[in-house]
Amino acid sequence: MSIPKVQPLLMPVLRAIADGTEHEVTEIRERVKDELRLTDGELKEIHPRSGLNVYVNRVAFALAYFNMGKAITKKREGTYQIAERGNAILASGVSDLSINEAKDA
């Protein structure tokens, strides 16, 4: 398995913080990694043009989209908590989400 693009990461990221407590981004990445069973090699993948870690970057984009759409709240730098809209998304039973659905309130 390769690292999913941002869109398939959306629901795993939201599920990673579904308990309502505050979560640091490192913990969110760890939970998503475990759910998706990513290998150490996959986690170390570097984008050839940007030089950025692919997994870290994609989780960051997923968090940013949810933050824009008010599905999560950024409590402080690197710390997030699910918001009412995020709980509603999870309660709806959807299995996947588009980027536009994540970022549009």
PDB file of N, CA, C and O in Angstrom, residues 65 68-70 85 99-105:
ATOM      1  N   TYR A  65      -7.976  21.310   5.941  1.00  0.00           N
ATOM      2  CA  TYR A  65      -9.303  21.318   5.317  1.00  0.00           C
ATOM      3  C   TYR A  65     -10.407  21.215   6.370  1.00  0.00           C
ATOM      4  O   TYR A  65     -11.407  21.928   6.311  1.00  0.00           O
ATOM      5  N   MET A  68     -10.672  24.540   8.180  1.00  0.00           N
ATOM      6  CA  MET A  68     -11.370  25.524   7.347  1.00  0.00           C
ATOM      7  C   MET A  68     -12.880  25.297   7.384  1.00  0.00           C
ATOM      8  O   MET A  68     -13.651  26.249   7.402  1.00  0.00           O
ATOM      9  N   GLY A  69     -13.277  24.036   7.376  1.00  0.00           N
ATOM     10  CA  GLY A  69     -14.693  23.688   7.371  1.00  0.00           C
ATOM     11  C   GLY A  69     -15.313  23.626   8.750  1.00  0.00           C
ATOM     12  O   GLY A  69     -16.477  23.246   8.897  1.00  0.00           O
ATOM     13  N   LYS A  70     -14.540  23.979   9.764  1.00  0.00           N
ATOM     14  CA  LYS A  70     -15.018  24.011  11.146  1.00  0.00           C
ATOM     15  C   LYS A  70     -15.477  22.645  11.663  1.00  0.00           C
ATOM     16  O   LYS A  70     -16.321  22.549  12.536  1.00  0.00           O
ATOM     17  N   ARG A  85     -19.456  20.020  14.055  1.00  0.00           N
ATOM     18  CA  ARG A  85     -19.611  19.627  12.650  1.00  0.00           C
ATOM     19  C   ARG A  85     -18.883  18.310  12.366  1.00  0.00           C
ATOM     20  O   ARG A  85     -19.372  17.463  11.628  1.00  0.00           O
ATOM     21  N   ILE A  99     -12.736  16.576  -0.459  1.00  0.00           N
ATOM     22  CA  ILE A  99     -12.041  17.725   0.120  1.00  0.00           C
ATOM     23  C   ILE A  99     -13.009  18.891   0.253  1.00  0.00           C
ATOM     24  O   ILE A  99     -13.022  19.580   1.268  1.00  0.00           O
ATOM     25  N   ASN A 100     -13.850  19.112  -0.748  1.00  0.00           N
ATOM     26  CA  ASN A 100     -14.815  20.212  -0.675  1.00  0.00           C
ATOM     27  C   ASN A 100     -15.793  20.039   0.471  1.00  0.00           C
ATOM     28  O   ASN A 100     -16.162  21.003   1.132  1.00  0.00           O
ATOM     29  N   GLU A 101     -16.221  18.821   0.739  1.00  0.00           N
ATOM     30  CA  GLU A 101     -17.129  18.569   1.868  1.00  0.00           C
ATOM     31  C   GLU A 101     -16.429  18.839   3.193  1.00  0.00           C
ATOM     32  O   GLU A 101     -17.039  19.289   4.145  1.00  0.00           O
ATOM     33  N   ALA A 102     -15.138  18.574   3.248  1.00  0.00           N
ATOM     34  CA  ALA A 102     -14.381  18.796   4.485  1.00  0.00           C
ATOM     35  C   ALA A 102     -14.158  20.264   4.762  1.00  0.00           C
ATOM     36  O   ALA A 102     -14.230  20.704   5.895  1.00  0.00           O
ATOM     37  N   LYS A 103     -13.918  21.049   3.700  1.00  0.00           N
ATOM     38  CA  LYS A 103     -13.559  22.443   3.932  1.00  0.00           C
ATOM     39  C   LYS A 103     -14.724  23.427   3.810  1.00  0.00           C
ATOM     40  O   LYS A 103     -14.585  24.560   4.222  1.00  0.00           O
ATOM     41  N   ASP A 104     -15.824  23.006   3.240  1.00  0.00           N
ATOM     42  CA  ASP A 104     -16.956  23.920   3.074  1.00  0.00           C
ATOM     43  C   ASP A 104     -17.919  23.779   4.237  1.00  0.00           C
ATOM     44  O   ASP A 104     -18.402  22.686   4.516  1.00  0.00           O
ATOM     45  N   ALA A 105     -18.151  24.871   4.884  1.00  0.00           N
ATOM     46  CA  ALA A 105     -19.059  24.846   6.050  1.00  0.00           C
ATOM     47  C   ALA A 105     -20.502  24.725   5.626  1.00  0.00           C
ATOM     48  O   ALA A 105     -20.892  24.923   4.545  1.00  0.00           O
TER      49      ALA A 105
END
